[in-house]
């Protein structure tokens, strides 16, 4: 996108690397606007779940049901599409920590390619 200012960072984690870009809206509201090849608009706070998935009907509903069944409230959610027929990125924000059992349940779906957790303050 067109931003007055933009900072882009590459994070190395083991053999993987990720690229994240952020900006300030109205000089005071931070936003993550890119995660790898996905254009997003994410408020960087709290506990975040980043799910790379096959773009198919039912994935968002399945993830929401798993979280709801475990009493985890979704405070923010955004979907980003790589391209039509490609993969999608689902970003979920919560005030609660995502337990490993919840992450494993989500990962067990054939449509889920990866699940990452970020805790930001």
Coordinates of N, CA and C in Angstrom, one line a residue:
X1 N 0.8 -1.2 0.0 CA 0.0 0.0 0.0 C 0.8 1.2 0.0
X2 N 0.2 2.4 -0.1 CA 0.9 3.7 0.0 C 0.8 4.2 1.4
X3 N 2.0 4.3 2.1 CA 2.0 4.7 3.4 C 3.1 5.9 3.5
X4 N 2.8 6.8 4.4 CA 3.8 7.9 4.6 C 5.1 7.3 5.2
X5 N 5.0 6.4 6.1 CA 6.1 5.7 6.6 C 5.8 4.2 6.8
X6 N 6.8 3.4 6.5 CA 6.7 1.9 6.6 C 8.0 1.3 7.0
X7 N 7.9 0.4 8.0 CA 9.1 -0.3 8.4 C 8.9 -1.8 8.1
X8 N 9.9 -2.4 7.5 CA 9.8 -3.8 7.1 C 11.0 -4.5 7.8
X9 N 10.6 -5.7 8.4 CA 11.6 -6.4 9.1 C 11.5 -7.9 8.6
X10 N 12.7 -8.5 8.6 CA 12.8 -9.9 8.3 C 13.2 -10.6 9.5
X11 N 12.4 -11.6 9.9 CA 12.7 -12.4 11.1 C 13.2 -13.8 10.7
X12 N 14.3 -14.2 11.3 CA 14.8 -15.5 11.1 C 14.5 -16.4 12.3
X13 N 13.8 -17.5 12.0 CA 13.5 -18.5 13.1 C 13.9 -19.9 12.6
X14 N 15.0 -20.3 13.0 CA 15.5 -21.6 12.6 C 15.8 -21.5 11.1
X15 N 15.3 -22.4 10.3 CA 15.5 -22.4 8.9 C 14.5 -21.6 8.1
X16 N 13.5 -21.0 8.8 CA 12.5 -20.2 8.2 C 12.7 -18.7 8.4
X17 N 12.3 -18.0 7.4 CA 12.3 -16.5 7.6 C 10.9 -15.9 7.3
X18 N 10.6 -14.9 8.0 CA 9.3 -14.2 7.8 C 9.6 -12.7 7.5
X19 N 8.7 -12.1 6.8 CA 8.8 -10.7 6.5 C 7.6 -10.0 7.0
X20 N 7.7 -9.0 7.8 CA 6.6 -8.3 8.4 C 6.8 -6.8 8.2
X21 N 5.8 -6.0 7.8 CA 5.8 -4.6 7.6 C 4.8 -3.9 8.4
X22 N 5.1 -2.8 9.0 CA 4.2 -2.0 9.8 C 4.2 -0.5 9.6
X23 N 3.2 0.1 10.0 CA 3.1 1.6 9.9 C 2.3 2.2 11.0
X24 N 2.3 3.5 11.1 CA 1.4 4.2 12.1 C 0.3 4.8 11.3
X25 N -0.9 4.6 11.8 CA -2.1 5.3 11.2 C -2.3 6.5 12.1
X26 N -2.5 7.7 11.5 CA -2.8 8.9 12.3 C -1.7 9.2 13.3
X27 N -0.5 8.8 13.0 CA 0.7 9.1 13.8 C 0.7 8.4 15.2
X28 N -0.3 7.6 15.5 CA -0.4 7.0 16.8 C -0.9 5.6 16.9
X29 N -1.5 5.1 15.8 CA -2.1 3.8 15.9 C -1.3 2.8 15.0
X30 N -0.5 1.9 15.7 CA 0.4 1.0 15.0 C -0.4 -0.1 14.3
X31 N 0.0 -0.5 13.1 CA -0.7 -1.6 12.4 C 0.4 -2.4 11.7
X32 N 0.2 -3.7 11.7 CA 1.0 -4.6 10.8 C 0.2 -4.6 9.5
X33 N 0.9 -4.3 8.4 CA 0.2 -4.2 7.1 C 0.6 -5.2 6.1
X34 N 1.7 -6.0 6.4 CA 2.1 -7.1 5.5 C 2.7 -8.2 6.4
X35 N 2.3 -9.4 6.1 CA 3.0 -10.6 6.7 C 3.3 -11.5 5.5
X36 N 4.6 -11.6 5.2 CA 5.1 -12.3 4.0 C 4.3 -11.8 2.8
X37 N 3.7 -12.6 2.0 CA 3.0 -12.1 0.8 C 1.6 -11.6 1.0
X38 N 1.1 -11.6 2.2 CA -0.3 -11.2 2.5 C -0.4 -9.7 2.9
X39 N -1.3 -9.0 2.3 CA -1.6 -7.7 2.8 C -2.7 -7.8 3.9
X40 N -2.4 -7.2 5.0 CA -3.3 -7.2 6.2 C -3.4 -5.9 6.8
X41 N -4.3 -5.8 7.8 CA -4.3 -4.6 8.7 C -4.6 -5.1 10.1
X42 N -3.6 -5.3 10.8 CA -3.7 -6.0 12.1 C -3.2 -5.1 13.2
X43 N -4.0 -4.9 14.3 CA -3.5 -4.2 15.5 C -2.6 -5.1 16.3
X44 N -1.3 -4.7 16.5 CA -0.4 -5.6 17.1 C -0.4 -5.6 18.6
X45 N -1.4 -6.3 19.2 CA -1.5 -6.4 20.6 C -2.2 -7.7 21.1
X46 N -1.9 -8.1 22.3 CA -2.5 -9.3 22.8 C -1.9 -10.5 22.3
X47 N -2.7 -11.6 22.4 CA -2.3 -12.9 21.9 C -2.9 -13.1 20.5
X48 N -2.0 -13.5 19.6 CA -2.4 -13.6 18.2 C -2.1 -15.0 17.6
X49 N -3.1 -15.5 16.9 CA -3.0 -16.8 16.2 C -2.9 -16.5 14.7
X50 N -1.8 -17.0 14.1 CA -1.6 -16.8 12.6 C -1.7 -18.2 12.0
X51 N -2.8 -18.4 11.2 CA -3.0 -19.7 10.6 C -3.0 -19.6 9.1
X52 N -2.0 -20.4 8.5 CA -2.0 -20.5 7.1 C -2.8 -21.7 6.7
X53 N -3.7 -21.5 5.8 CA -4.7 -22.6 5.5 C -5.0 -22.6 4.0
X54 N -5.5 -23.7 3.5 CA -6.0 -23.9 2.2 C -7.3 -23.0 2.2
X55 N -7.5 -22.3 1.1 CA -8.7 -21.4 1.0 C -9.9 -22.3 0.6
X56 N -10.6 -22.8 1.7 CA -11.8 -23.6 1.5 C -12.9 -23.2 2.4
X57 N -14.2 -23.4 2.0 CA -15.3 -23.1 2.9 C -15.2 -24.0 4.2
X58 N -15.5 -23.4 5.3 CA -15.6 -24.1 6.6 C -14.4 -24.0 7.5
X59 N -13.2 -23.5 7.0 CA -12.0 -23.4 7.8 C -12.2 -22.4 8.9
X60 N -12.7 -21.2 8.6 CA -12.9 -20.2 9.6 C -13.9 -20.7 10.6
X61 N -15.0 -21.3 10.2 CA -16.0 -21.8 11.1 C -15.4 -22.9 12.1
X62 N -14.6 -23.8 11.5 CA -13.9 -24.8 12.3 C -13.0 -24.2 13.4
X63 N -12.2 -23.2 13.0 CA -11.3 -22.6 14.0 C -12.2 -21.8 15.0
X64 N -13.2 -21.1 14.6 CA -14.0 -20.4 15.6 C -14.7 -21.4 16.6
X65 N -15.1 -22.5 16.1 CA -15.8 -23.5 17.0 C -14.8 -24.1 18.0
X66 N -13.6 -24.4 17.5 CA -12.6 -24.9 18.4 C -12.3 -23.9 19.5
X67 N -12.1 -22.6 19.1 CA -11.8 -21.6 20.1 C -13.0 -21.4 21.1
X68 N -14.2 -21.4 20.6 CA -15.4 -21.2 21.4 C -15.6 -22.4 22.3
X69 N -15.4 -23.6 21.8 CA -15.5 -24.8 22.7 C -14.6 -24.8 23.9
X70 N -13.5 -24.0 23.7 CA -12.5 -23.9 24.7 C -12.5 -22.5 25.5
X71 N -13.7 -21.9 25.3 CA -13.9 -20.6 26.0 C -12.9 -19.5 25.7
X72 N -12.4 -19.5 24.5 CA -11.4 -18.5 24.1 C -12.2 -17.5 23.2
X73 N -12.3 -16.2 23.7 CA -13.0 -15.2 23.0 C -12.1 -14.6 21.9
X74 N -12.7 -14.4 20.7 CA -12.0 -13.7 19.6 C -12.3 -12.2 19.7
X75 N -11.3 -11.4 19.9 CA -11.5 -10.0 19.9 C -11.2 -9.3 18.6
X76 N -10.4 -10.0 17.7 CA -10.2 -9.5 16.4 C -10.0 -10.6 15.5
X77 N -10.3 -10.4 14.2 CA -10.1 -11.5 13.2 C -10.0 -10.9 11.8
X78 N -9.0 -11.4 11.1 CA -8.9 -10.9 9.7 C -8.4 -12.1 8.8
X79 N -8.9 -12.1 7.6 CA -8.5 -13.1 6.6 C -7.8 -12.3 5.5
X80 N -6.8 -13.0 4.9 CA -6.1 -12.4 3.8 C -5.9 -13.5 2.8
X81 N -6.1 -13.3 1.5 CA -6.0 -14.2 0.5 C -4.7 -14.0 -0.3
X82 N -3.9 -15.0 -0.5 CA -2.7 -15.0 -1.3 C -3.1 -14.6 -2.7
X83 N -3.9 -15.4 -3.3 CA -4.5 -15.2 -4.6 C -5.6 -16.1 -4.8
X84 N -6.5 -15.9 -5.7 CA -7.7 -16.8 -5.9 C -7.1 -18.2 -6.2
X85 N -7.7 -19.2 -5.4 CA -7.2 -20.5 -5.6 C -6.0 -20.8 -4.8
X86 N -5.4 -19.8 -4.1 CA -4.2 -20.0 -3.4 C -4.5 -20.3 -1.9
X87 N -3.5 -20.0 -1.1 CA -3.7 -20.2 0.4 C -4.2 -18.9 1.0
X88 N -4.7 -19.0 2.2 CA -5.2 -17.9 3.0 C -4.5 -17.8 4.3
X89 N -4.5 -16.6 4.9 CA -3.9 -16.4 6.2 C -5.1 -15.9 7.1
X90 N -5.3 -16.6 8.2 CA -6.3 -16.2 9.1 C -5.6 -15.7 10.4
X91 N -5.9 -14.5 10.8 CA -5.3 -13.9 12.0 C -6.3 -13.7 13.0
X92 N -6.1 -14.2 14.2 CA -7.1 -14.1 15.3 C -6.4 -13.5 16.5
X93 N -7.1 -12.5 17.0 CA -6.6 -11.9 18.3 C -7.5 -12.2 19.4
X94 N -6.8 -12.4 20.6 CA -7.6 -12.8 21.8 C -6.9 -12.2 23.0
X95 N -7.6 -12.0 24.1 CA -7.0 -11.6 25.4 C -6.5 -12.8 26.1
X96 N -6.8 -14.0 25.7 CA -6.4 -15.3 26.3 C -5.3 -15.9 25.6
X97 N -4.5 -16.7 26.4 CA -3.4 -17.5 25.8 C -4.1 -18.7 25.1
X98 N -3.5 -19.1 24.0 CA -4.0 -20.2 23.2 C -3.3 -21.5 23.8
X99 N -4.0 -22.4 24.5 CA -3.4 -23.6 25.0 C -2.9 -24.5 23.9
X100 N -1.9 -25.3 24.2 CA -1.3 -26.3 23.2 C -2.4 -27.2 22.7
X101 N -3.3 -27.6 23.6 CA -4.3 -28.6 23.1 C -5.2 -28.0 22.0
X102 N -5.5 -26.7 22.1 CA -6.3 -26.0 21.1 C -5.5 -25.9 19.8
X103 N -4.2 -25.5 19.9 CA -3.3 -25.4 18.7 C -3.2 -26.8 18.0
X104 N -3.1 -27.9 18.8 CA -3.0 -29.2 18.2 C -4.3 -29.6 17.5
X105 N -5.4 -29.2 18.1 CA -6.7 -29.5 17.5 C -6.9 -28.8 16.1
X106 N -6.5 -27.5 16.1 CA -6.5 -26.8 14.9 C -5.6 -27.3 13.8
X107 N -4.4 -27.7 14.3 CA -3.4 -28.2 13.3 C -3.8 -29.5 12.7
X108 N -4.7 -30.3 13.4 CA -5.0 -31.6 12.9 C -5.9 -31.6 11.7
X109 N -6.5 -30.4 11.4 CA -7.3 -30.3 10.2 C -6.5 -30.4 8.9
X110 N -7.0 -31.1 7.9 CA -6.2 -31.3 6.6 C -6.1 -30.0 5.9
X111 N -6.9 -29.0 6.2 CA -6.8 -27.7 5.5 C -5.9 -26.7 6.1
X112 N -5.3 -27.1 7.3 CA -4.4 -26.2 8.0 C -3.0 -26.5 7.6
X113 N -2.2 -25.5 7.1 CA -0.9 -25.7 6.7 C 0.1 -25.4 7.8
X114 N -0.2 -24.4 8.6 CA 0.7 -24.0 9.7 C -0.1 -23.2 10.7
X115 N 0.4 -23.2 12.0 CA -0.2 -22.4 13.0 C 0.9 -21.8 13.8
X116 N 0.9 -20.5 13.9 CA 1.9 -19.8 14.7 C 1.2 -18.9 15.7
X117 N 1.9 -18.7 16.9 CA 1.3 -17.9 17.9 C 2.3 -16.7 18.2
X118 N 1.7 -15.5 18.4 CA 2.5 -14.4 18.8 C 1.9 -13.7 20.0
X119 N 2.7 -13.3 21.0 CA 2.2 -12.6 22.1 C 2.8 -11.2 22.1
X120 N 2.0 -10.2 21.9 CA 2.5 -8.8 21.8 C 1.9 -7.9 22.9
X121 N 2.7 -6.9 23.3 CA 2.2 -6.0 24.3 C 2.5 -4.6 23.9

